[in-house]
XYZ file of N, CA and C in Angstrom:
621
model
N -19.112 -2.036 37.654
C -19.601 -3.581 37.199
C -18.894 -3.709 35.976
N -17.842 -4.649 35.951
C -17.343 -4.796 34.594
C -18.121 -5.583 33.534
N -19.152 -6.501 34.091
C -19.955 -7.141 33.188
C -20.980 -6.312 32.399
N -21.134 -4.957 32.874
C -22.204 -4.246 32.355
C -21.258 -3.125 31.355
N -20.094 -3.404 31.180
C -19.274 -2.462 30.315
C -19.401 -3.029 29.026
N -19.129 -2.068 27.996
C -19.020 -2.529 26.622
C -17.605 -1.931 26.057
N -16.812 -2.821 25.612
C -15.376 -2.260 25.070
C -15.408 -2.518 23.640
N -15.159 -1.366 23.086
C -15.195 -1.290 21.466
C -13.746 -1.328 20.935
N -13.355 -2.280 20.030
C -12.042 -2.488 19.691
C -12.034 -2.517 18.348
N -10.805 -2.094 17.531
C -10.673 -1.997 15.985
C -11.004 -3.113 15.204
N -10.664 -4.310 15.790
C -10.792 -5.489 14.843
C -11.089 -6.681 15.620
N -11.378 -7.845 14.984
C -11.590 -9.251 15.622
C -10.282 -9.757 16.253
N -9.087 -9.385 15.682
C -7.880 -9.751 15.958
C -7.629 -9.067 17.281
N -7.641 -7.848 17.387
C -7.486 -7.041 18.596
C -8.377 -7.405 19.691
N -9.621 -7.923 19.259
C -10.903 -8.241 20.354
C -10.048 -9.480 20.872
N -9.665 -10.458 20.195
C -9.033 -11.873 20.685
C -7.961 -11.551 21.664
N -6.845 -10.598 21.294
C -5.754 -10.241 22.099
C -6.198 -9.500 23.323
N -7.247 -8.805 23.233
C -7.559 -8.033 24.437
C -8.237 -8.860 25.473
N -9.191 -9.769 24.893
C -9.812 -10.697 25.849
C -8.744 -11.651 26.491
N -7.673 -12.136 25.877
C -6.735 -13.011 26.390
C -6.059 -12.187 27.517
N -5.698 -10.933 27.251
C -4.927 -10.168 28.126
C -5.715 -9.990 29.444
N -6.914 -9.614 29.267
C -7.822 -9.296 30.415
C -7.904 -10.757 31.200
N -8.048 -11.751 30.554
C -8.117 -12.959 31.603
C -6.904 -13.094 32.434
N -5.696 -12.857 31.795
C -4.306 -12.925 32.563
C -4.217 -11.912 33.591
N -4.910 -10.779 33.444
C -4.540 -9.701 34.233
C -5.555 -9.765 35.572
N -6.670 -10.384 35.409
C -7.541 -10.562 36.555
C -7.460 -12.089 36.987
N -6.936 -12.110 38.293
C -6.816 -13.645 38.766
C -7.703 -13.987 39.806
N -9.192 -14.006 39.179
C -10.220 -14.441 39.930
C -11.335 -14.668 38.883
N -12.297 -15.314 39.189
C -13.555 -15.592 38.316
C -14.058 -14.189 38.268
N -14.427 -13.897 37.037
C -15.228 -12.584 36.559
C -16.134 -12.803 35.483
N -17.265 -12.116 35.255
C -18.032 -11.972 34.165
C -17.441 -10.842 33.143
N -16.998 -11.309 32.114
C -16.306 -10.466 31.067
C -17.154 -9.343 30.516
N -16.660 -8.230 30.297
C -17.361 -6.985 29.570
C -17.772 -7.472 28.231
N -18.569 -6.801 27.560
C -18.955 -7.194 26.289
C -17.811 -6.471 25.322
N -17.247 -7.436 24.608
C -16.114 -7.000 23.675
C -16.642 -7.002 22.185
N -16.403 -5.937 21.474
C -17.052 -5.845 20.115
C -16.255 -4.855 19.354
N -16.142 -5.373 17.976
C -15.361 -4.469 17.044
C -16.174 -3.478 16.827
N -15.692 -2.293 16.411
C -16.346 -1.022 16.165
C -17.328 -0.996 14.862
N -17.003 -2.158 14.011
C -17.869 -2.290 12.904
C -18.957 -3.005 13.387
N -18.986 -4.038 14.145
C -20.087 -4.709 14.724
C -21.028 -3.823 15.470
N -20.243 -3.004 16.425
C -20.920 -2.047 17.328
C -21.894 -1.240 16.546
N -21.542 -0.619 15.480
C -22.336 0.150 14.656
C -23.415 -0.419 13.809
N -22.959 -1.699 13.253
C -24.008 -2.204 12.499
C -25.110 -2.959 13.203
N -24.798 -3.345 14.476
C -25.964 -4.038 15.372
C -26.917 -2.998 15.643
N -26.814 -1.826 15.483
C -28.023 -0.659 15.736
C -28.793 -0.636 14.584
N -28.553 -1.233 13.528
C -29.419 -1.328 12.394
C -30.468 -2.364 12.480
N -31.587 -2.047 12.247
C -32.680 -3.129 12.421
C -33.036 -3.902 11.059
N -32.714 -3.472 9.986
C -32.906 -3.860 8.710
C -32.000 -5.096 8.490
N -32.015 -5.368 7.070
C -31.183 -6.491 6.535
C -29.866 -5.887 5.922
N -28.654 -6.225 6.395
C -27.421 -5.828 5.865
C -27.038 -6.583 4.608
N -26.932 -6.044 3.508
C -26.820 -6.663 2.250
C -25.432 -6.742 1.761
N -24.843 -7.793 1.305
C -23.381 -7.900 1.135
C -23.026 -8.995 0.182
N -21.822 -9.019 -0.302
C -21.394 -10.124 -1.106
C -21.992 -10.071 -2.526
N -22.283 -11.312 -3.074
C -22.880 -11.502 -4.385
C -24.353 -11.035 -4.379
N -24.954 -11.114 -3.334
C -26.316 -10.621 -3.304
C -26.351 -9.010 -3.522
N -25.356 -8.393 -2.957
C -25.170 -7.000 -3.246
C -24.887 -6.503 -4.722
N -24.062 -7.381 -5.145
C -23.553 -7.388 -6.585
C -24.947 -7.426 -7.597
N -25.687 -8.306 -7.478
C -26.776 -8.624 -8.101
C -27.873 -7.365 -7.943
N -27.903 -7.009 -6.793
C -28.830 -5.907 -6.521
C -28.412 -4.568 -7.277
N -26.992 -4.439 -7.262
C -26.343 -3.205 -7.888
C -26.647 -3.254 -9.208
N -26.370 -4.529 -9.891
C -26.439 -4.689 -11.451
C -27.931 -4.652 -11.923
N -28.882 -4.975 -11.157
C -30.333 -4.821 -11.605
C -30.542 -3.285 -11.609
N -29.921 -2.370 -10.592
C -30.123 -1.059 -10.767
C -29.370 -0.404 -12.086
N -28.157 -0.800 -12.137
C -27.536 -0.449 -13.241
C -28.246 -0.824 -14.502
N -28.790 -1.836 -14.948
C -29.386 -2.268 -16.102
C -30.591 -1.355 -16.321
N -31.133 -0.751 -15.323
C -32.209 0.114 -15.604
C -31.842 1.498 -15.876
N -30.503 1.917 -15.269
C -30.035 3.335 -15.498
C -29.304 3.452 -16.845
N -28.679 2.374 -17.148
C -27.881 2.492 -18.389
C -28.665 2.099 -19.688
N -28.516 2.893 -20.783
C -29.075 2.398 -22.118
C -28.557 1.179 -22.795
N -27.242 1.007 -22.422
C -26.550 -0.089 -23.078
C -25.522 -0.875 -22.035
N -26.194 -1.599 -21.175
C -25.615 -2.172 -20.086
C -24.644 -3.215 -20.476
N -23.544 -3.479 -19.748
C -22.786 -4.491 -19.962
C -23.454 -5.915 -19.544
N -22.809 -6.952 -19.842
C -23.371 -8.275 -19.429
C -23.136 -8.326 -17.778
N -23.731 -9.274 -17.190
C -23.554 -9.589 -15.807
C -21.934 -9.874 -15.532
N -21.328 -10.727 -16.486
C -20.118 -11.165 -16.414
C -19.196 -9.996 -16.401
N -19.413 -9.170 -17.187
C -18.491 -8.014 -17.517
C -18.735 -7.010 -16.239
N -19.886 -6.826 -15.799
C -20.148 -5.891 -14.775
C -19.586 -6.546 -13.444
N -19.683 -7.834 -13.214
C -18.907 -8.285 -11.873
C -17.410 -7.847 -11.810
N -16.898 -7.744 -12.915
C -15.286 -7.450 -12.958
C -15.097 -6.076 -12.187
N -16.114 -5.077 -12.285
C -15.737 -3.891 -11.767
C -16.837 -3.482 -10.690
N -17.930 -4.280 -10.322
C -18.925 -3.964 -9.354
C -18.380 -3.767 -7.983
N -17.323 -4.354 -7.578
C -16.788 -4.322 -6.200
C -16.169 -3.034 -6.141
N -15.565 -2.365 -7.118
C -14.953 -0.986 -7.127
C -15.983 0.029 -6.907
N -17.105 -0.087 -7.523
C -18.159 0.722 -7.550
C -18.676 0.708 -6.114
N -18.998 -0.280 -5.538
C -19.420 -0.660 -4.244
C -18.459 0.098 -3.114
N -17.137 -0.290 -3.301
C -16.209 0.327 -2.593
C -16.343 1.739 -2.619
N -16.358 2.294 -3.785
C -16.484 3.907 -3.821
C -17.913 4.406 -3.139
N -18.999 3.713 -3.372
C -20.096 4.235 -2.581
C -19.953 4.046 -1.011
N -19.421 2.942 -0.732
C -19.171 2.862 0.688
C -18.329 4.044 1.507
N -17.191 4.467 0.531
C -16.492 5.546 0.999
C -17.346 6.838 1.014
N -17.945 7.016 0.128
C -18.986 8.190 0.062
C -19.809 8.217 1.178
N -20.443 7.172 1.820
C -21.185 7.113 2.981
C -20.536 7.231 4.160
N -19.498 6.387 4.392
C -18.629 6.412 5.631
C -18.043 7.643 5.785
N -17.666 8.486 4.835
C -16.935 9.791 5.097
C -18.111 10.904 4.991
N -19.421 10.659 4.880
C -20.353 11.562 4.758
C -20.220 12.528 3.917
N -19.668 12.197 2.653
C -19.497 13.043 1.555
C -20.707 13.623 0.963
N -20.711 14.910 0.400
C -21.844 15.464 -0.225
C -21.777 14.986 -1.643
N -22.602 14.186 -2.036
C -22.707 13.725 -3.250
C -22.869 14.679 -4.409
N -23.598 15.800 -4.152
C -23.807 16.954 -5.110
C -22.534 17.520 -5.530
N -21.360 17.241 -4.840
C -20.084 17.809 -5.023
C -19.041 16.869 -5.750
N -19.738 15.584 -5.639
C -18.716 14.422 -6.200
C -18.626 14.545 -7.710
N -17.465 14.138 -8.216
C -17.221 14.236 -9.705
C -18.235 13.271 -10.487
N -18.361 12.092 -9.929
C -19.368 11.269 -10.751
C -20.914 11.736 -10.678
N -21.136 12.823 -10.059
C -22.585 13.240 -10.132
C -22.711 14.495 -10.785
N -21.602 15.039 -11.412
C -21.648 16.067 -12.327
C -22.156 15.657 -13.724
N -23.173 16.348 -14.128
C -23.738 16.250 -15.451
C -22.864 16.954 -16.548
N -21.990 17.724 -16.100
C -21.110 18.619 -16.945
C -19.693 17.827 -17.062
N -19.634 16.685 -16.834
C -18.168 15.976 -17.070
C -17.555 16.150 -18.056
N -18.252 16.408 -19.222
C -17.534 16.490 -20.648
C -16.905 17.953 -20.750
N -17.160 18.917 -19.674
C -16.466 20.118 -19.716
C -15.241 20.119 -18.905
N -14.921 19.023 -18.401
C -13.415 18.900 -17.557
C -12.515 18.720 -18.623
N -11.948 19.896 -18.957
C -10.865 19.774 -20.238
C -9.621 18.994 -19.858
N -9.437 18.871 -18.579
C -7.946 18.153 -18.167
C -8.293 16.760 -18.467
N -9.351 16.087 -18.624
C -9.595 14.884 -18.889
C -9.758 14.606 -20.494
N -9.794 15.741 -21.172
C -9.877 15.626 -22.628
C -10.890 14.722 -22.972
N -12.026 14.730 -22.354
C -13.244 13.840 -22.663
C -14.119 14.689 -23.506
N -13.891 15.962 -23.798
C -14.761 16.767 -24.619
C -14.401 16.676 -26.078
N -13.390 16.131 -26.407
C -12.907 16.080 -27.768
C -13.594 15.003 -28.703
N -13.568 15.258 -29.863
C -14.443 14.365 -30.699
C -13.571 13.017 -31.009
N -12.264 13.037 -30.850
C -11.472 11.911 -31.115
C -11.047 10.935 -30.015
N -12.248 10.642 -29.385
C -12.151 9.623 -28.321
C -12.050 8.214 -28.981
N -11.315 7.332 -28.209
C -11.436 5.985 -28.591
C -12.677 5.474 -28.175
N -13.107 4.152 -28.590
C -14.162 3.583 -27.985
C -14.230 3.208 -26.552
N -13.017 2.762 -26.146
C -12.852 2.611 -24.667
C -13.091 3.943 -23.834
N -12.527 5.103 -24.434
C -12.659 6.248 -23.703
C -13.946 6.794 -23.745
N -14.711 6.663 -24.714
C -16.071 7.050 -24.881
C -16.921 6.271 -23.786
N -16.702 4.820 -23.909
C -17.373 4.051 -23.030
C -17.172 4.342 -21.377
N -16.020 4.687 -21.298
C -15.574 5.045 -19.794
C -16.424 6.370 -19.332
N -16.380 7.254 -20.396
C -16.942 8.728 -19.886
C -18.503 8.523 -19.979
N -19.254 7.576 -20.770
C -20.626 7.502 -20.482
C -20.838 6.791 -19.331
N -19.884 5.859 -18.931
C -20.191 4.976 -17.774
C -19.960 5.890 -16.504
N -19.101 6.748 -16.504
C -18.702 7.535 -15.340
C -19.802 8.576 -15.137
N -20.593 9.018 -16.244
C -21.599 9.865 -15.998
C -22.790 9.224 -15.341
N -22.922 8.054 -15.532
C -24.078 7.404 -14.858
C -24.085 7.058 -13.374
N -22.763 7.260 -12.950
C -22.736 6.773 -11.429
C -23.550 7.506 -10.453
N -23.559 8.829 -10.782
C -24.548 9.636 -10.005
C -25.940 9.032 -9.853
N -26.388 8.705 -10.955
C -27.721 8.257 -11.211
C -27.853 6.845 -10.400
N -26.760 6.040 -10.760
C -26.792 4.706 -10.170
C -26.586 4.599 -8.734
N -25.778 5.570 -8.107
C -25.907 5.791 -6.788
C -27.185 6.188 -6.034
N -27.894 7.220 -6.567
C -29.153 7.642 -6.134
C -30.128 6.766 -6.083
N -30.325 5.951 -7.197
C -31.303 4.974 -7.359
C -30.972 3.711 -6.477
N -29.749 3.288 -6.360
C -29.373 2.332 -5.662
C -29.813 2.604 -4.080
N -29.404 3.696 -3.569
C -29.661 3.931 -2.131
C -31.037 4.093 -1.997
N -31.898 4.547 -2.941
C -33.396 4.704 -2.562
C -33.990 3.332 -2.719
N -33.574 2.345 -3.465
C -34.189 0.975 -3.697
C -33.929 0.419 -2.550
N -32.751 0.353 -1.894
C -32.340 -0.435 -0.708
C -33.025 0.004 0.400
N -33.223 1.374 0.646
C -34.072 1.939 1.738
C -35.384 1.443 1.577
N -36.030 1.439 0.392
C -37.253 1.159 0.304
C -37.599 -0.306 0.619
N -36.542 -1.179 0.611
C -36.828 -2.653 0.875
C -36.207 -2.948 2.405
N -35.843 -1.778 3.197
C -35.420 -1.884 4.459
C -33.981 -2.679 4.563
N -33.269 -2.438 3.611
C -31.898 -3.063 3.322
C -30.752 -1.886 3.439
N -29.542 -2.344 3.571
C -28.532 -1.227 3.639
C -27.226 -1.866 3.260
N -26.226 -1.223 2.997
C -24.701 -1.599 2.798
C -24.214 -1.102 4.171
N -23.122 -1.595 4.421
C -22.206 -1.192 5.529
C -22.131 0.380 5.512
N -21.763 0.742 4.535
C -21.708 2.175 4.462
C -22.839 3.094 4.771
N -23.865 2.670 4.066
C -25.299 3.272 4.455
C -25.698 3.210 5.903
N -25.146 2.050 6.590
C -25.691 2.049 8.112
C -24.729 3.086 8.817
N -23.495 3.216 8.510
C -22.707 4.150 9.182
C -23.083 5.634 9.112
N -23.633 5.879 7.887
C -24.090 7.064 7.582
C -25.430 7.470 8.285
N -26.309 6.400 8.136
C -27.578 6.612 8.870
C -27.587 6.973 10.303
N -26.636 6.031 10.918
C -26.498 6.365 12.336
C -25.832 7.570 12.837
N -24.781 7.953 12.017
C -24.013 9.126 12.257
C -24.857 10.360 12.212
N -25.778 10.395 11.232
C -26.650 11.436 10.967
C -27.921 11.408 11.912
N -28.181 10.290 12.668
C -29.407 10.110 13.515
C -28.936 9.553 14.815
N -28.004 10.208 15.392
C -27.514 9.509 16.556
C -28.417 9.644 17.791
N -29.298 10.531 17.951
C -30.247 10.633 19.035
C -31.160 9.345 18.893
N -31.656 9.000 17.638
C -32.554 7.714 17.628
C -31.901 6.610 17.791
N -30.529 6.418 17.200
C -30.084 4.976 17.309
C -29.229 4.716 18.436
N -28.680 5.760 19.183
C -27.892 5.587 20.228
C -28.462 5.664 21.681
N -29.654 5.715 21.685
C -30.417 6.055 23.070
C -29.822 5.088 24.149
N -29.787 3.704 23.746
C -29.591 2.659 24.854
C -28.192 2.460 25.148
N -27.330 3.174 24.422
C -25.880 3.028 24.750
C -25.418 3.762 26.003
N -24.578 3.006 26.683
C -24.090 3.552 27.970
C -22.910 2.726 28.418
N -22.114 3.330 29.241
C -20.908 2.706 29.820
C -20.210 1.722 28.722
N -19.704 2.821 27.717
C -18.926 2.023 26.776
C -17.618 2.662 26.492
N -16.620 2.035 26.261
C -15.184 2.474 26.266
C -14.572 2.283 24.816
N -14.070 3.139 24.000
C -13.455 2.852 22.787
C -11.957 2.870 23.073
N -11.368 1.701 22.659
C -10.024 1.486 22.818
C -9.165 1.227 21.719
N -8.192 1.983 21.444
C -7.161 1.781 20.420
C -7.488 1.887 19.098
N -8.458 2.939 18.921
C -8.973 3.103 17.593
C -8.279 4.177 16.768
N -7.960 3.988 15.562
C -7.196 5.110 14.632
C -7.908 5.039 13.313
N -7.476 6.075 12.653
C -7.745 6.288 11.180
C -9.331 5.932 11.040
N -9.983 6.838 11.763
C -11.563 6.643 11.821
C -12.147 7.355 10.578
N -13.199 6.973 10.037
C -14.024 7.501 9.069
C -14.806 8.786 9.837
N -15.338 9.843 8.909
C -16.094 10.688 9.630
C -17.338 10.359 10.161
N -17.958 9.205 9.635
C -19.179 8.715 10.339
C -18.829 8.240 11.768
N -17.718 7.454 11.944
C -17.301 6.917 13.135
C -16.858 8.100 14.051
N -16.264 9.071 13.619
C -15.795 10.268 14.568
C -17.112 10.854 15.119
N -18.199 10.889 14.144
C -19.354 11.675 14.775
C -19.941 10.802 15.625
N -20.163 9.417 15.358
C -20.785 8.626 16.300
C -20.190 8.727 17.793
N -18.659 8.510 17.769
C -18.098 8.518 18.932
C -18.223 9.842 19.620
N -17.992 11.010 18.854
C -18.052 12.281 19.533
C -19.412 12.628 20.111
N -20.395 11.968 19.633
C -21.838 12.104 20.245
C -21.854 11.325 21.509
N -21.326 10.210 21.500
C -21.349 9.238 22.892
C -20.590 9.831 23.944
N -19.317 10.506 23.576
C -18.414 11.003 24.617
C -19.134 12.300 25.068
N -19.722 13.207 24.122
C -20.425 14.402 24.742
C -21.511 14.236 25.559
N -22.177 13.003 25.226
C -23.486 12.667 25.956
C -23.135 11.856 27.256
N -21.810 11.690 27.737
C -21.352 10.947 28.688
C -21.906 9.494 28.660
N -21.957 8.938 27.516
C -22.228 7.644 27.374
C -21.156 6.719 27.082
N -19.938 7.332 26.751
C -18.766 6.578 26.374
C -17.462 7.506 26.775
N -16.318 6.760 26.849
C -15.089 7.411 27.011
C -13.977 6.696 25.781
N -13.175 7.441 25.417
C -12.151 7.083 24.508
C -10.905 6.845 25.286
N -10.195 5.633 24.996
C -8.821 5.366 25.626
C -7.893 5.063 24.624
N -6.830 5.973 24.471
C -5.769 5.920 23.449
C -4.769 4.689 23.840
N -3.942 4.268 22.972
C -3.026 3.359 23.351
C -2.136 3.643 24.452
N -1.777 5.140 24.452
C -0.789 5.335 25.523
C -1.392 5.695 26.893
N -2.825 5.660 27.096
C -3.492 5.789 28.283
C -3.123 4.632 29.261
């Protein structure tokens, strides 16, 4: 039953092309399967509020102000906030152990190759070193406060579902993953769980 099938595709563009190709290949009326991007497929499993854009930047800035003893202004912070959010997103999507990440090390001044332990640091170098040490605390506080408010970033959703597949993916069935590549660890874990549970199949471009 095609209409009971879910087809997961890499992007909105691929989704559009696949839908058009499907219509051309079937020469009769039919109820289309559910076509969905992998990002939407994962994020729709989350019941809370997905926070993004300027709202997310303001939320991060609020955390940053409380963690930092000498915070930058909002205007200054906005210039680099997207880079912080991107890094945090990568941490979550790739299921990295934050305890082993360099920004979570309290002994960063001992990393001699960076020469941050010398006394002759410029003002900008000192500010960067101090800021870099804060990232671990910002990340931890940021995640906790979002969870307390039942909110999450895209990366947090990926991580949460990948680490709790039994809870989030019970209702998934008759699903096909098509044309996916360069997957994150979280995506791999989710797909492997569904395939091993006979809830999904993976079809590669050459199949």
